[in-house]
Amino acid sequence: MVSVEGIDRMISEHPFFSGMEPGYQAMIAGCASNQSFEAGQYLIREGDNADHFYLIRHGAVAIEVHTQGQTSVTLETLHEGDVLGWSWLVPPYHWLFDARAIQLTRVIAIDAACLREKAEADHSLGYELYSRIMPVMSERLSAARLRLLDLYGSPRKGQ
Amino acid sequence: MKTSQDPMTPNLFQVQRIRRELADTFTLELTAESNNEFPFLPGQFNMIYLFGSGEVPISISGDPAQPNRLIHTIRAVGSVTEGLKSCKSGDMLGIRGPFGSAWPVEQATGQDIVIITGGIGLAPLRPAIYHLLANRQRYGKIVILYGARTPADILFRKELERWRSRFDISVEVTVDQAVSNWSGRVGVVPKLINRADFAPEETTALICGPEIMMRFSVKALQERGVKEDHIYVSMERNMKCAIGFCGHCQLGSQFVCKDGPVFPYSQISSAFRIREL
Ligand SMILES: Cc1cc2nc3c(=O)[nH]c(=O)nc-3n(C[C@H](O)[C@H](O)[C@H](O)COP(=O)(O)OP(=O)(O)OC[C@H]3O[C@@H](n4cnc5c(N)ncnc54)[C@H](O)[C@@H]3O)c2cc1C
Ligand code: FES
């Protein structure tokens, strides 16, 4: 069991929350717990309730999608310092992909309902959260667009 | 020493070995018919003449400290490169070169070095990596960031693994697409730049890959605070003469064959932004 001070410190040290007002960090810590996942364990399953999101402290997680009868495809991997999941912000709050630890992974898990409630009660906290999550979403979107270009594909394909 | 004084006259080289690297990529090991050595600087290229087919610019991918063997790594994309793929040991090729500018490995002494590359782009950077590793004590941190399409498309995989196992450099490999049995990174190369361990104000960056990848990498480096004139990119344009006569390779006010292929980004940043060249 990790003490509240321990979680506070982990949250303040994680790049996603770094520089945030300590009062807000403490509010977030009230919704947070420390968890770890063995390689191969799923943090998230497609279709499940998006009731947590995760700050990766150590390890690596593959975001995957299943196609019937085939090996699942890895869309992206996330690593130390990354934040995992934003379906907890978008109704109906269901995960759209799987997330699987590809090595021993330690995370801060944040209870989404708890944080949504706090953000609802204090819109400045909500604004802080959104202004941190938006750049992450934008970075992931532009990375996804870059990959759509298939930069290293054969120049002759489609001819 | 070069055998022919005339830069338009190819020298004869014999294929000693051909090594399949990937489904469409291979490495030729050549020696001069004259047995002369072939000194070059990391980043320089040759015009390779496949008799009866045509001539293509190809960077040298071997070790500059071993000028007795000329090494080229080639991706078969069209008529000449497909023809080169069918070469056998003993075949003769025409070589003009070495041409062009080099990676600034001497100027970068004392700096952290970040190498950012994707796909076949690792080949033109390999001579610079050999040089940096042979002179490891002269540089600060060395970081290699490499991207490929899928795990099966990772060029020089064994070498990357060997470099990665060293304690004095950091190597990150990422792929654009993978299935779940791949336990490495999936994502684009520029994303690796944010978290890489180097001191931006004392860093020289060397980039080679598809132009879009280079553009996004430059942006990520600039966001980290790397100075524009410490960022070097290797450019590709169609070539004919390779010595600044014909104008085929013009890029803004520069000739890629003579002023490049390696440019400080500050010198060609405007051409990078032109939409149709
Ligand atoms: C300075 C310099 C260094 C180079 N170094 C290397 C190297 O080390 N290894 C290597 O494999 N290639 C390298 N290239 C690219 C190489 O020169 C071309 O792939 C080659 O000229 C293609 O000739 P081709 O006759 O086989 O194909 P073409 O018949 O000329 O072209 C066939 C198809 O490939 C496309 N194509 C042509 N050139 C390129 C290219 N550069 N990139 C992507 N698509 C292309 C064309 O648009 C066309 O669709 C370098 C180019 C330059 C300018
Ligand atoms: S190839 Fe002729 S000027 Fe560059």
Tab-separated table of N, CA, C and O and ligand atoms in Angstrom, chain A residues 155-156 159, chain B residues 45 56-60 73-82 120 123-124 235-239 256 261, ligand 1:
chain	number	residue	atom	x	y	z
A	155	PRO	N	7.629	2.892	-53.072
A	155	PRO	CA	7.197	3.996	-53.911
A	155	PRO	C	6.365	3.532	-55.105
A	155	PRO	O	5.662	4.316	-55.716
A	156	ARG	N	6.433	2.222	-55.419
A	156	ARG	CA	5.717	1.754	-56.610
A	156	ARG	C	4.321	1.254	-56.309
A	156	ARG	O	3.587	0.890	-57.200
A	159	GLN	N	0.830	1.629	-58.389
A	159	GLN	CA	1.079	1.925	-59.809
A	159	GLN	C	0.462	0.849	-60.686
A	159	GLN	O	0.336	-0.277	-60.259
B	45	PHE	N	28.238	10.251	-51.663
B	45	PHE	CA	27.577	9.259	-52.519
B	45	PHE	C	28.387	9.020	-53.789
B	45	PHE	O	29.290	9.792	-54.123
B	56	VAL	N	22.638	5.623	-61.225
B	56	VAL	CA	21.855	6.140	-60.079
B	56	VAL	C	22.789	6.619	-58.968
B	56	VAL	O	23.859	6.043	-58.748
B	57	PRO	N	22.363	7.708	-58.262
B	57	PRO	CA	23.148	8.147	-57.097
B	57	PRO	C	22.841	7.261	-55.898
B	57	PRO	O	21.668	7.046	-55.585
B	58	ILE	N	23.868	6.750	-55.249
B	58	ILE	CA	23.677	5.904	-54.065
B	58	ILE	C	24.741	6.282	-53.028
B	58	ILE	O	25.935	6.359	-53.340
B	59	SER	N	24.309	6.509	-51.811
B	59	SER	CA	25.236	6.852	-50.729
B	59	SER	C	26.133	5.668	-50.406
B	59	SER	O	25.747	4.513	-50.595
B	60	ILE	N	27.285	5.983	-49.850
B	60	ILE	CA	28.183	4.910	-49.420
B	60	ILE	C	27.768	4.515	-48.003
B	60	ILE	O	27.535	5.381	-47.161
B	73	THR	N	24.337	0.202	-49.933
B	73	THR	CA	23.101	-0.503	-49.577
B	73	THR	C	21.962	0.133	-50.360
B	73	THR	O	21.790	1.356	-50.317
B	74	ILE	N	21.237	-0.692	-51.086
B	74	ILE	CA	20.323	-0.178	-52.104
B	74	ILE	C	18.932	-0.797	-51.949
B	74	ILE	O	18.799	-2.010	-51.748
B	75	ARG	N	17.940	0.055	-52.091
B	75	ARG	CA	16.561	-0.446	-52.116
B	75	ARG	C	16.100	-0.468	-53.568
B	75	ARG	O	16.202	0.550	-54.271
B	76	ALA	N	15.599	-1.605	-54.005
B	76	ALA	CA	15.152	-1.731	-55.394
B	76	ALA	C	13.797	-1.056	-55.541
B	76	ALA	O	12.802	-1.513	-54.965
B	77	VAL	N	13.782	0.069	-56.279
B	77	VAL	CA	12.516	0.794	-56.466
B	77	VAL	C	12.155	0.984	-57.937
B	77	VAL	O	11.048	1.382	-58.252
B	78	GLY	N	13.112	0.760	-58.845
B	78	GLY	CA	12.846	1.025	-60.256
B	78	GLY	C	13.837	0.297	-61.138
B	78	GLY	O	14.521	-0.629	-60.683
B	79	SER	N	13.942	0.737	-62.389
B	79	SER	CA	14.660	-0.085	-63.371
B	79	SER	C	16.127	-0.320	-62.992
B	79	SER	O	16.593	-1.453	-62.997
B	80	VAL	N	16.850	0.748	-62.664
B	80	VAL	CA	18.287	0.549	-62.403
B	80	VAL	C	18.514	-0.202	-61.089
B	80	VAL	O	19.298	-1.166	-61.028
B	81	THR	N	17.812	0.217	-60.052
B	81	THR	CA	18.041	-0.441	-58.755
B	81	THR	C	17.556	-1.904	-58.779
B	81	THR	O	18.170	-2.767	-58.155
B	82	GLU	N	16.505	-2.191	-59.545
B	82	GLU	CA	16.076	-3.593	-59.712
B	82	GLU	C	17.171	-4.370	-60.430
B	82	GLU	O	17.472	-5.509	-60.083
B	120	ILE	N	15.427	3.124	-45.395
B	120	ILE	CA	16.743	2.997	-46.039
B	120	ILE	C	17.673	4.140	-45.603
B	120	ILE	O	18.890	4.085	-45.805
B	123	ALA	N	21.192	3.736	-44.112
B	123	ALA	CA	22.384	3.385	-44.899
B	123	ALA	C	23.332	4.581	-45.062
B	123	ALA	O	24.530	4.463	-44.777
B	124	PRO	N	22.845	5.761	-45.496
B	124	PRO	CA	23.756	6.903	-45.636
B	124	PRO	C	24.329	7.388	-44.294
B	124	PRO	O	25.336	8.086	-44.273
B	235	MET	N	19.504	15.279	-48.325
B	235	MET	CA	18.415	15.463	-49.288
B	235	MET	C	18.625	14.573	-50.516
B	235	MET	O	19.763	14.249	-50.868
B	236	GLU	N	17.511	14.241	-51.164
B	236	GLU	CA	17.590	13.464	-52.414
B	236	GLU	C	16.864	14.196	-53.521
B	236	GLU	O	15.752	14.688	-53.307
B	237	ARG	N	17.487	14.284	-54.665
B	237	ARG	CA	16.841	14.784	-55.877
B	237	ARG	C	17.368	13.961	-57.048
B	237	ARG	O	18.461	13.392	-56.962
B	238	ASN	N	16.614	13.925	-58.151
B	238	ASN	CA	17.111	13.217	-59.332
B	238	ASN	C	18.428	13.830	-59.763
B	238	ASN	O	18.598	15.034	-59.698
B	239	MET	N	19.324	12.979	-60.233
B	239	MET	CA	20.643	13.478	-60.635
B	239	MET	C	21.049	12.942	-61.994
B	239	MET	O	20.637	11.848	-62.384
B	256	VAL	N	21.912	19.763	-55.060
B	256	VAL	CA	22.038	18.691	-54.061
B	256	VAL	C	23.331	17.903	-54.280
B	256	VAL	O	23.977	17.474	-53.333
B	261	PRO	N	24.780	16.167	-50.588
B	261	PRO	CA	23.400	15.987	-50.129
B	261	PRO	C	23.176	16.396	-48.667
B	261	PRO	O	22.049	16.601	-48.258
C	1	LIG	C1	22.382	11.706	-52.917
C	1	LIG	C2	21.503	10.510	-53.008
C	1	LIG	C3	21.803	9.387	-52.268
C	1	LIG	C4	21.006	8.251	-52.359
C	1	LIG	N1	21.353	7.155	-51.626
C	1	LIG	C5	20.628	6.038	-51.738
C	1	LIG	C6	21.011	4.868	-51.018
C	1	LIG	O1	21.993	4.845	-50.276
C	1	LIG	N2	20.264	3.747	-51.183
C	1	LIG	C7	19.148	3.737	-52.014
C	1	LIG	O2	18.503	2.695	-52.116
C	1	LIG	N3	18.767	4.835	-52.673
C	1	LIG	C8	19.483	5.973	-52.587
C	1	LIG	N4	19.112	7.083	-53.287
C	1	LIG	C9	17.909	6.997	-54.129
C	1	LIG	C10	18.239	6.343	-55.459
C	1	LIG	O3	19.102	7.183	-56.180
C	1	LIG	C11	16.938	6.126	-56.273
C	1	LIG	O4	16.142	5.185	-55.608
C	1	LIG	C12	17.275	5.640	-57.662
C	1	LIG	O5	17.812	6.695	-58.406
C	1	LIG	C13	16.034	5.101	-58.366
C	1	LIG	O6	16.407	4.729	-59.685
C	1	LIG	P1	15.673	3.558	-60.481
C	1	LIG	O7	16.097	3.652	-61.910
C	1	LIG	O8	15.873	2.271	-59.819
C	1	LIG	O9	14.159	3.933	-60.307
C	1	LIG	P2	13.277	4.949	-61.214
C	1	LIG	O10	12.828	4.150	-62.391
C	1	LIG	O11	14.046	6.179	-61.431
C	1	LIG	O12	12.101	5.192	-60.243
C	1	LIG	C14	11.148	4.158	-59.935
C	1	LIG	C15	10.178	4.621	-58.918
C	1	LIG	O13	10.857	4.959	-57.698
C	1	LIG	C16	10.574	6.281	-57.338
C	1	LIG	N5	11.804	6.846	-56.801
C	1	LIG	C17	12.891	7.229	-57.492
C	1	LIG	N6	13.827	7.704	-56.682
C	1	LIG	C18	13.325	7.593	-55.429
C	1	LIG	C19	13.798	7.901	-54.137
C	1	LIG	N7	14.971	8.471	-53.965
C	1	LIG	N8	13.025	7.647	-53.090
C	1	LIG	C20	11.809	7.104	-53.230
C	1	LIG	N9	11.293	6.793	-54.438
C	1	LIG	C21	12.033	7.027	-55.503
C	1	LIG	C22	10.141	6.984	-58.596
C	1	LIG	O14	9.277	8.057	-58.318
C	1	LIG	C23	9.410	5.881	-59.303
C	1	LIG	O15	8.111	5.736	-58.799
C	1	LIG	C24	19.876	8.241	-53.205
C	1	LIG	C25	19.557	9.381	-53.953
C	1	LIG	C26	20.359	10.496	-53.844
C	1	LIG	C27	20.013	11.712	-54.640
